[in-house]
mmCIF file of C-alpha atoms and ligand atoms in Angstrom:
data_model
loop_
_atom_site.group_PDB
_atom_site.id
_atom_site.type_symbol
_atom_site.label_atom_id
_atom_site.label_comp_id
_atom_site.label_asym_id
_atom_site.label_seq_id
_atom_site.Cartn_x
_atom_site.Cartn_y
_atom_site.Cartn_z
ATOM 1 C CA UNK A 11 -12.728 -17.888 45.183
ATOM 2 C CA UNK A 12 -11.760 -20.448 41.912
ATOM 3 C CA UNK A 13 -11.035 -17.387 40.308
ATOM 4 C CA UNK A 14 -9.108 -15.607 42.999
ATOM 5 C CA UNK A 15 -6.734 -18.477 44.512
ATOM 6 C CA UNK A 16 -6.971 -21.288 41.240
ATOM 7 C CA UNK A 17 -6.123 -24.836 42.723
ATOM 8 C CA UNK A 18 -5.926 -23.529 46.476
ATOM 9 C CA UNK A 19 -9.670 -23.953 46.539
ATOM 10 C CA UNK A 20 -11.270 -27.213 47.086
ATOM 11 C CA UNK A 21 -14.999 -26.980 46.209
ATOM 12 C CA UNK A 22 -16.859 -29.549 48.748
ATOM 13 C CA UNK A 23 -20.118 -30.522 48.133
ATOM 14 C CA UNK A 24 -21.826 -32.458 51.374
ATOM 15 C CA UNK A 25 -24.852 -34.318 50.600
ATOM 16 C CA UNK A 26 -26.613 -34.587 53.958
ATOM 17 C CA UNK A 27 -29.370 -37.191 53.042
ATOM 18 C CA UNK A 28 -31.863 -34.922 53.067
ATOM 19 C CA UNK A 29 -31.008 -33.145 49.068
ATOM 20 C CA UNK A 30 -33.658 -33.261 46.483
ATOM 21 C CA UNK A 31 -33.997 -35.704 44.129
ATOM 22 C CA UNK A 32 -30.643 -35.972 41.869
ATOM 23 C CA UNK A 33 -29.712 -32.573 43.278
ATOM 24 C CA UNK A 34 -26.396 -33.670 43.920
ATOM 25 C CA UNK A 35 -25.697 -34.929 40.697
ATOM 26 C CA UNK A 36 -27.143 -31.770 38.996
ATOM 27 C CA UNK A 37 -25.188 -29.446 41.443
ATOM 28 C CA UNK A 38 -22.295 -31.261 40.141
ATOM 29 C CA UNK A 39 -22.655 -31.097 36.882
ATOM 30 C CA UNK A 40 -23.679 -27.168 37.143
ATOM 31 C CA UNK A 41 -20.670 -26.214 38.842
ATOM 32 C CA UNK A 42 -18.324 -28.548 36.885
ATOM 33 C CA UNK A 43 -19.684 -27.834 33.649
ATOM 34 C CA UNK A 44 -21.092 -24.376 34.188
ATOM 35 C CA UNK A 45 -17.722 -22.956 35.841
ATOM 36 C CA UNK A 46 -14.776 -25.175 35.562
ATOM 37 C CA UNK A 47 -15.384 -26.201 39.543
ATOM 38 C CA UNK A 48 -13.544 -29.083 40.561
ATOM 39 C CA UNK A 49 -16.597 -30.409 42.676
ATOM 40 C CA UNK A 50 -16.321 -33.061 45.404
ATOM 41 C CA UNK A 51 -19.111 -34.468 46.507
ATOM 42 C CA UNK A 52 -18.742 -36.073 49.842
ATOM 43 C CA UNK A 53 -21.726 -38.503 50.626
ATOM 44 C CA UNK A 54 -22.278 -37.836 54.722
ATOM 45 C CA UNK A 55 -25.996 -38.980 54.169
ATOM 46 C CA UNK A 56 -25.848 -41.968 56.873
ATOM 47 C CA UNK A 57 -23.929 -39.619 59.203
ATOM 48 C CA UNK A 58 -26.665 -37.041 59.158
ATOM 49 C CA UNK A 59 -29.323 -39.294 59.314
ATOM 50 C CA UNK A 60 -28.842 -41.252 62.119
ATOM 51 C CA UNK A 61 -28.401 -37.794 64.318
ATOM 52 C CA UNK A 62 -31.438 -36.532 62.926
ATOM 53 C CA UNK A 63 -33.058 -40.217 64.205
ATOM 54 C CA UNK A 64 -35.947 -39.104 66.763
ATOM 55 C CA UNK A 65 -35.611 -35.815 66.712
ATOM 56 C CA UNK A 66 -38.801 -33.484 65.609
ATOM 57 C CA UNK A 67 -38.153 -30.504 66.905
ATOM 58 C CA UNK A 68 -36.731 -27.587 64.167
ATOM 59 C CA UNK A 69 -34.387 -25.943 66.366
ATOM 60 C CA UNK A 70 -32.745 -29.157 67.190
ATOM 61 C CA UNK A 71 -32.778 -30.453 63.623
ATOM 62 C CA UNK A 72 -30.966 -27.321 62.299
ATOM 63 C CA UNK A 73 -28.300 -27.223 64.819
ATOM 64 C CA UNK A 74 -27.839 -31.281 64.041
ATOM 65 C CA UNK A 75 -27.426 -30.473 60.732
ATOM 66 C CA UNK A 76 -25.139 -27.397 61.035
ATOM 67 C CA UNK A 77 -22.481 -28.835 63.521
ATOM 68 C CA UNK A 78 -22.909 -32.128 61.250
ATOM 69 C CA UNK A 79 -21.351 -30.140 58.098
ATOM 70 C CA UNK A 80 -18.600 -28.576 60.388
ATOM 71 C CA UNK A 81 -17.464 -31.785 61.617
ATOM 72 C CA UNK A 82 -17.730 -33.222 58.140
ATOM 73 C CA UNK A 83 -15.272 -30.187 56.559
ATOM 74 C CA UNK A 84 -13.394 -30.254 59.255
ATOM 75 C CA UNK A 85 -12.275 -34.061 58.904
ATOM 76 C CA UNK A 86 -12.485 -33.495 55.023
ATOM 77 C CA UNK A 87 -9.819 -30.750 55.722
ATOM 78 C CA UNK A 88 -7.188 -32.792 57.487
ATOM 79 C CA UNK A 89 -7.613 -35.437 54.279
ATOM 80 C CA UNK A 90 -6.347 -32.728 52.390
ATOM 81 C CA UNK A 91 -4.177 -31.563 54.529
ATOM 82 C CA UNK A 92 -2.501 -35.021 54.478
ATOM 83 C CA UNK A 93 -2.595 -35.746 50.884
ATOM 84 C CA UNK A 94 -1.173 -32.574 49.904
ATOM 85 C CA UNK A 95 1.577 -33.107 53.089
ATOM 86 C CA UNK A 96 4.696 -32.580 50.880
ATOM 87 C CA UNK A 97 3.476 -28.960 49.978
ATOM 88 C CA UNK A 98 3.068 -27.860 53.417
ATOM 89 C CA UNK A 99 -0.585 -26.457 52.754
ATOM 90 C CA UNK A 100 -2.800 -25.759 55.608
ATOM 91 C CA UNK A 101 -6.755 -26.293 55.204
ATOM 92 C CA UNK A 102 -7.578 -23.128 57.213
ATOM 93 C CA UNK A 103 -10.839 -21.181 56.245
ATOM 94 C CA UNK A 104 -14.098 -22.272 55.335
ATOM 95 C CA UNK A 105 -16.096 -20.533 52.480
ATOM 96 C CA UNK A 106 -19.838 -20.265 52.805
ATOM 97 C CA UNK A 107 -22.324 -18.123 51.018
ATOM 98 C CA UNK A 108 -24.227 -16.946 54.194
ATOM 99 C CA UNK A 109 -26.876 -14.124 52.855
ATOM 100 C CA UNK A 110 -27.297 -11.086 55.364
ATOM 101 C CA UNK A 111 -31.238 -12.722 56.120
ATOM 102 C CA UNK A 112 -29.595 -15.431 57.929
ATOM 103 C CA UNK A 113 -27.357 -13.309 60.203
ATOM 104 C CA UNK A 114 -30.658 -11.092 61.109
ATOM 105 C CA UNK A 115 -32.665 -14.049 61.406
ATOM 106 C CA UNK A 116 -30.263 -16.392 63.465
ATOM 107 C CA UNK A 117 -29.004 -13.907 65.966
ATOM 108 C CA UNK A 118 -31.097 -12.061 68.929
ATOM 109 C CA UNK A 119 -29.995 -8.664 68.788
ATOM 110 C CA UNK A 120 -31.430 -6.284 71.861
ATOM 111 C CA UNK A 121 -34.577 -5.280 72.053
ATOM 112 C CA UNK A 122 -37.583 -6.638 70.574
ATOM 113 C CA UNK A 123 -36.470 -9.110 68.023
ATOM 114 C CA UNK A 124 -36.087 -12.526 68.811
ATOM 115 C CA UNK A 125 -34.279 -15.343 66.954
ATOM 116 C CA UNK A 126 -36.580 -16.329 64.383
ATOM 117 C CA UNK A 127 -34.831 -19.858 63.474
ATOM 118 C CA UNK A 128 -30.947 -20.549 63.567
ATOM 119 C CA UNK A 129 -30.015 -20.881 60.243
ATOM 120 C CA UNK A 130 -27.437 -23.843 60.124
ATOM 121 C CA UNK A 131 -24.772 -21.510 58.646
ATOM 122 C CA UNK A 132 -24.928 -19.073 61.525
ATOM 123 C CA UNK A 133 -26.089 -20.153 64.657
ATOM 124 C CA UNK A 134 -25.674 -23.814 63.601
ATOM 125 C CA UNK A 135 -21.942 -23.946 63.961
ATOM 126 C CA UNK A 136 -19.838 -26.152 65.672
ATOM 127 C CA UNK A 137 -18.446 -23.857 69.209
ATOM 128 C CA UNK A 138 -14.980 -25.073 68.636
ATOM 129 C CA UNK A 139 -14.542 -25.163 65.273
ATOM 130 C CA UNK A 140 -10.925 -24.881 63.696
ATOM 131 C CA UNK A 141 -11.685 -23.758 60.564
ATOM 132 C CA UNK A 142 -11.839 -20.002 60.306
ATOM 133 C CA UNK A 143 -14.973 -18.903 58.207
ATOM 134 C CA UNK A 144 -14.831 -16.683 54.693
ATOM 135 C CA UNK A 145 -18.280 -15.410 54.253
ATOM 136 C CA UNK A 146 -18.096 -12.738 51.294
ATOM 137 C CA UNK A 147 -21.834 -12.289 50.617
ATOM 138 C CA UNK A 148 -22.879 -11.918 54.655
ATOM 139 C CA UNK A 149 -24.095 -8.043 54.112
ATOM 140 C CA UNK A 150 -25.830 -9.084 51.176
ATOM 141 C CA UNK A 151 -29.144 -9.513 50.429
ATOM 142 C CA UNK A 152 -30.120 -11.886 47.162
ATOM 143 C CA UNK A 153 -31.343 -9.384 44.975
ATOM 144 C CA UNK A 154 -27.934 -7.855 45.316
ATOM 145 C CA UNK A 155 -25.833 -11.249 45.453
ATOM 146 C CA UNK A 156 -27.833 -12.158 41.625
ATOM 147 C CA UNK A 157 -26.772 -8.544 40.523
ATOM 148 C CA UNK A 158 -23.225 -9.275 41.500
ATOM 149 C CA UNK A 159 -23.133 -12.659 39.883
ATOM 150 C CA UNK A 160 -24.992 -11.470 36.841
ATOM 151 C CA UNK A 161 -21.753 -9.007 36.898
ATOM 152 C CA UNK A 162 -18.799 -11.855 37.188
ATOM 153 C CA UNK A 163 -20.612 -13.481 34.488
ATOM 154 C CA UNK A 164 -22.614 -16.627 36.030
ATOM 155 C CA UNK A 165 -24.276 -18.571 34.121
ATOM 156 C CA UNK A 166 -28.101 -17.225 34.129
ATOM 157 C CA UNK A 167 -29.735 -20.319 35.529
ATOM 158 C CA UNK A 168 -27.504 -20.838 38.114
ATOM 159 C CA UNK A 169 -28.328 -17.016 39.316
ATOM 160 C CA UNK A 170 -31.895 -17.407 39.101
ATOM 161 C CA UNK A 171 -31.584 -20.596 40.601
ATOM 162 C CA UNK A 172 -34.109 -20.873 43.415
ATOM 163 C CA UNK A 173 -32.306 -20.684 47.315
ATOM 164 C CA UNK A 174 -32.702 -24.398 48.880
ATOM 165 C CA UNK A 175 -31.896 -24.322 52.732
ATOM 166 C CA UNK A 176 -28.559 -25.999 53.931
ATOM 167 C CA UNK A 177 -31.001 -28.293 56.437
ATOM 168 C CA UNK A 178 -32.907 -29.586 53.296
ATOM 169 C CA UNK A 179 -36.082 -31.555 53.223
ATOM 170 C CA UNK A 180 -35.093 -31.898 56.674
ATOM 171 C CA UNK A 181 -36.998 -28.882 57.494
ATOM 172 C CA UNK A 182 -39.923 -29.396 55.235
ATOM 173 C CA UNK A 183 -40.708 -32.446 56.331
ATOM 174 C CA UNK A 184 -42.052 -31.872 59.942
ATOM 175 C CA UNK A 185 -41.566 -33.942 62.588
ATOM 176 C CA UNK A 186 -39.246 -36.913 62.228
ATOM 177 C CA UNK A 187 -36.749 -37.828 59.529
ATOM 178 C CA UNK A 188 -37.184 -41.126 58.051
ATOM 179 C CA UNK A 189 -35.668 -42.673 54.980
ATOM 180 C CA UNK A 190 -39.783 -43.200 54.035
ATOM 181 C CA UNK A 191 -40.556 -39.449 55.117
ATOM 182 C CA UNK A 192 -37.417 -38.471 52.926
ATOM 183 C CA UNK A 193 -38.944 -41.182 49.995
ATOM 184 C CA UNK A 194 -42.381 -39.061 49.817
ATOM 185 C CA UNK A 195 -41.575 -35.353 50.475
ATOM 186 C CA UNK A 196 -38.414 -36.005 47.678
ATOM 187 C CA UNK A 197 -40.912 -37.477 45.610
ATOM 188 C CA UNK A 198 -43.650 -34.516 45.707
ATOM 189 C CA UNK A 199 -41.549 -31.673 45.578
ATOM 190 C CA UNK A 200 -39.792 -32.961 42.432
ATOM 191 C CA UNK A 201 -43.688 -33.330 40.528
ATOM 192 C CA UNK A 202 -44.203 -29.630 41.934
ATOM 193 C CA UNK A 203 -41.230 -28.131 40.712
ATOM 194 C CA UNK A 204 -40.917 -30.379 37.265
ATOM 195 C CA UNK A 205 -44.399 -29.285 36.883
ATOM 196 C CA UNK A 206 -43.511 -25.608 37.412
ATOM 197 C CA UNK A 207 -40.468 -25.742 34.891
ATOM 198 C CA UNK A 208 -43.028 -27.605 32.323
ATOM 199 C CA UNK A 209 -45.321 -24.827 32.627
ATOM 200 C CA UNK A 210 -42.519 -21.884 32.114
ATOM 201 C CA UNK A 211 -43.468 -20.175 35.041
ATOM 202 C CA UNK A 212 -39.666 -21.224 37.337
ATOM 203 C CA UNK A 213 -38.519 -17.477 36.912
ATOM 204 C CA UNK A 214 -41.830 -15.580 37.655
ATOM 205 C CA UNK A 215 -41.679 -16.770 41.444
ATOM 206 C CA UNK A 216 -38.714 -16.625 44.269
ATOM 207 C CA UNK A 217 -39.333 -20.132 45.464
ATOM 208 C CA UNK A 218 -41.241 -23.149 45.110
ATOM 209 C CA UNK A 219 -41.073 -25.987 47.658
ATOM 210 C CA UNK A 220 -43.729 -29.185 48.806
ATOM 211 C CA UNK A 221 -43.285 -29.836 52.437
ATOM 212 C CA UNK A 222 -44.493 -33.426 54.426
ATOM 213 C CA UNK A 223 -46.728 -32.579 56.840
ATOM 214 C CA UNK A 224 -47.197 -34.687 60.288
ATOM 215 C CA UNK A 225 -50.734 -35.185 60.352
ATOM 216 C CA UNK A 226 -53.187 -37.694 58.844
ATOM 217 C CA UNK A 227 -56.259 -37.417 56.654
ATOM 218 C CA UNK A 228 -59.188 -39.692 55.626
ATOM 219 C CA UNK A 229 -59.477 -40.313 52.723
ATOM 220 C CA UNK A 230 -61.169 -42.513 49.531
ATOM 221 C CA UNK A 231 -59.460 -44.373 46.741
ATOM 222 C CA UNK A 232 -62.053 -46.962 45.185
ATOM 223 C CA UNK A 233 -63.986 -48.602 47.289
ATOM 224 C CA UNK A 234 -61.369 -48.460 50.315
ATOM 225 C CA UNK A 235 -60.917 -46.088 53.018
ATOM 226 C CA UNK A 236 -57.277 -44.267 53.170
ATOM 227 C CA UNK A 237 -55.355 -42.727 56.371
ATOM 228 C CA UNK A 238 -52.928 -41.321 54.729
ATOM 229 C CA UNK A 239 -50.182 -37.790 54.913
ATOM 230 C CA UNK A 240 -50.692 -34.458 53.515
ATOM 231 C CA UNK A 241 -48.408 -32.700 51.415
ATOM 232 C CA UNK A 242 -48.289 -28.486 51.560
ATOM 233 C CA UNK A 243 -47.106 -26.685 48.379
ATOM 234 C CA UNK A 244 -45.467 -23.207 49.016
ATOM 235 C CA UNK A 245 -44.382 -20.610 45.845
ATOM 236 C CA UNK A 246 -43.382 -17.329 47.134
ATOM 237 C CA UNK A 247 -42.206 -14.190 45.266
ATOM 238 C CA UNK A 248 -39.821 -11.858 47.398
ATOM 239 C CA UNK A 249 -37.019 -9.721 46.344
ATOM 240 C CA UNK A 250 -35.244 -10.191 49.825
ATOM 241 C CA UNK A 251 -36.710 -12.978 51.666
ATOM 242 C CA UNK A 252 -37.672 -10.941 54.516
ATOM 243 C CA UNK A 253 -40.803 -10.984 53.736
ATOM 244 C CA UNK A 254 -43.077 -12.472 50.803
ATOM 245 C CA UNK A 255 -46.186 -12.861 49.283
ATOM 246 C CA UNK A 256 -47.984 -16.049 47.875
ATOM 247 C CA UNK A 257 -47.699 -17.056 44.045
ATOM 248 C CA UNK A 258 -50.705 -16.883 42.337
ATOM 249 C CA UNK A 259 -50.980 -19.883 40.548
ATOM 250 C CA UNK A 260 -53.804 -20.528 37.928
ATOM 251 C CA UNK A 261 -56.560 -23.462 39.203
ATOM 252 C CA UNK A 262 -55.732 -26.280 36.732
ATOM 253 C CA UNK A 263 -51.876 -25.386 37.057
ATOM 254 C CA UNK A 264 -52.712 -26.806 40.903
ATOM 255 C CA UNK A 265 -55.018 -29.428 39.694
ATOM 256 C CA UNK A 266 -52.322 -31.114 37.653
ATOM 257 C CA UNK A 267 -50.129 -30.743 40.400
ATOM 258 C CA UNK A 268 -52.251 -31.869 43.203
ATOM 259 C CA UNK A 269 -53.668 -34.804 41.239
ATOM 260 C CA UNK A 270 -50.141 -36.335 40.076
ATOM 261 C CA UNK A 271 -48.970 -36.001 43.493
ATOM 262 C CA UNK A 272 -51.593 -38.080 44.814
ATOM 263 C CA UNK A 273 -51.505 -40.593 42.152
ATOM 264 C CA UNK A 274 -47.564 -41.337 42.106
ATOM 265 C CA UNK A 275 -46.665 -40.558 45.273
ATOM 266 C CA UNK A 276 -47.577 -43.692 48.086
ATOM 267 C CA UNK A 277 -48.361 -42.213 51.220
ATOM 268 C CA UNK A 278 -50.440 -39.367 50.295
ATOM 269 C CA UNK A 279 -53.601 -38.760 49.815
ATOM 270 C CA UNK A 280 -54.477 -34.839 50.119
ATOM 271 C CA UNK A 281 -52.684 -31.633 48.897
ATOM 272 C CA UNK A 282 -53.210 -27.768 50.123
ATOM 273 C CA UNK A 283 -51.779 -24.843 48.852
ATOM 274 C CA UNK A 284 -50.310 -22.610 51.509
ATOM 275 C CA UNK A 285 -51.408 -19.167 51.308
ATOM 276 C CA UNK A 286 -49.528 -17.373 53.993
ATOM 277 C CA UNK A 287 -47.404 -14.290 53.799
ATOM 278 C CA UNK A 288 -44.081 -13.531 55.433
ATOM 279 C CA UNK A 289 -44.744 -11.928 57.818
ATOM 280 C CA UNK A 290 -46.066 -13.820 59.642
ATOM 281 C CA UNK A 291 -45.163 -17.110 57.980
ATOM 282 C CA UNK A 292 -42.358 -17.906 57.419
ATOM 283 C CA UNK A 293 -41.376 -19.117 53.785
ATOM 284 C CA UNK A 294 -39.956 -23.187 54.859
ATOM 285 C CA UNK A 295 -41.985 -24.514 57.464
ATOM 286 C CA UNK A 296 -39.832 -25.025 60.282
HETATM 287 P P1 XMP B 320 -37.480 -18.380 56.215
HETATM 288 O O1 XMP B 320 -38.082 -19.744 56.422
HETATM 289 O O2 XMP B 320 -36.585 -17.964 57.336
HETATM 290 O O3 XMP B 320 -36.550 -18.508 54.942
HETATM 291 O O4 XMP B 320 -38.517 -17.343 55.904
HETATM 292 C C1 XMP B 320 -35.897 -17.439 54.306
HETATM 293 C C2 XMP B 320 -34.945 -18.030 53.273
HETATM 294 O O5 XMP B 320 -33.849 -18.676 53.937
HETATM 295 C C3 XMP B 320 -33.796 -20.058 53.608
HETATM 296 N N1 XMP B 320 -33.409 -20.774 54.843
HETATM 297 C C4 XMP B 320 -32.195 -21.299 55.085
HETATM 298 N N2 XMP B 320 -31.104 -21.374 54.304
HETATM 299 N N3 XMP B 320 -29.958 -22.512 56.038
HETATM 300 C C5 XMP B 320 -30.001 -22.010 54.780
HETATM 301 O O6 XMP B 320 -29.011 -22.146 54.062
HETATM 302 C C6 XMP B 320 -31.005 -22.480 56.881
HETATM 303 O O7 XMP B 320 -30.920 -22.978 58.009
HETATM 304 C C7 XMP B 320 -32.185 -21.838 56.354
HETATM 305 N N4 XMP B 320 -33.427 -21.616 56.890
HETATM 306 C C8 XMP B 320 -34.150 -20.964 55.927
HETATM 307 C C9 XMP B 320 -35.194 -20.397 53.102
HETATM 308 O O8 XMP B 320 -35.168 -21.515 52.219
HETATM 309 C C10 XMP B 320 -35.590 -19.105 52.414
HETATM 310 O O9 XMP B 320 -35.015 -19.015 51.116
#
């Protein structure tokens, strides 16, 4: 779209509360560096949270989150709309790279297949939203969408870049969504997937996430008894994300991971490796 309409695109980046850690510095500085993007980065992260306050179930979360980022273009729109008022431009479409798994995935067809979860891009949009949508890669799947970028010239780390959900941690960390919740699963992940980059292995799987799970586990540390949360770690290798298969990672590869994890991160005192395929997992949590 930079390339096809120049200064008529405005590159928005929304950061919801619930990004990894530094990811929306690092997003910025990919796209501005890596592309030319003029990036801004529009910090909604109170916004978001206090919707998401009490709420636990996944459904509810996602559609939060979804009408959250309409409403937050939408009024990020009309700024524009006013600051540019001598030109006479109209904010009028929205641009989102919606992959065809989330259309099959959000939307019941007839018949046997149900809606697995409502991806916030799809069936997480606002009813009476202004903004007419642009989705260019919506029959795609993300073998293809890499193929085409490889093509335009991307940058190769921003192709192989692994997919993180629009919802965020917000879906990996089950139940409620706390600014401590946030503090731990942010916290974890980062060890896991600094720990995978360390190792050279980033490229070899599709996607690498720690979620925060809602349950508590006994445990030891010294002499004291602990009652503390459990983290899950999840690698999968897919081509489409339809389905997928567990990575196969070597036993001290986890053992560095699992015992850094429980050592810096407060809060946790127990890590598992999930070993379910998709079908009939799926690959985030919730
Ligand atoms: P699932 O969990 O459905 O995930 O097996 C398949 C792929 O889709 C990503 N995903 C999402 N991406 N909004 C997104 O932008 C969503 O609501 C959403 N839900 C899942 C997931 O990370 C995986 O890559």
């Amino acid at each position: 779209m930079h390339e096809a309409i120049g200064h008529r695109f405005h590159a928005i980046l929304v950061d919801n509360g619930v990004l990894r850690l530094n990811e929306a510095e690092i997003v910025h500085e990919t796209l501005t560096k890596g592309l030319g993007i003029d990036l801004t980065v529009i910090d909604a992260s109170e916004e978001f949270l206090s919707k998401l306050k009490g709420v636990s179930d996944p459904e509810k979360k996602r559609k939060i989150i979804g009408n959250t980022f309409i409403e937050v273009f939408e009024r990020e729109g009309d700024k524009l709309e006013k600051a540019t008022e001598q030109s006479g431009a109209k904010i009028e479409f929205l641009l989102q790279g919606t992959l065809y798994p989330d259309v099959i995935e959000s939307i019941s067809f007839k018949g046997p297949s149900a809606t697995i979860k409502t991806h916030h891009n799809v069936g997480g949009l606002l009813d009476d939203m202004k903004l007419k949508l642009i989705e260019p890669l919506r029959e795609l799947f993300k073998d293809e969408v890499r193929a085409l970028g490889r093509l335009m010239g991307i940058p190769a780390d921003l192709v192989m870049r692994h997919p993180f959900p629009g919802p965020g941690l917000a879906i990996r960390i089950l139940g409620e969504v706390t600014p401590e919740q946030i503090a731990i699963a942010r916290a974890a992940d980062n060890i896991f997937i600094q720990e995978i980059r360390a190792h050279g292995i980033y490229d070899r799987m599709s996607q690498a996430f720690a979620a925060l799970l809602p349950v508590r586990a006994v445990g030891v540390m010294g002499d004291q008894r602990t009652y503390e949360q459990v983290i899950a770690l999840r690698a999968v290798e897919t081509t489409d994300f339809m389905t997928a298969t567990w990575y196969e990672f070597e036993a001290k590869f986890l053992k560095v991971v699992s015992s850094r994890i429980i050592n810096e991160v407060r809060g946790v005192n127990r890590v598992v490796y999930d070993v379910s395929t998709k079908p009939p997992a799926t690959i985030e949590w919730e």
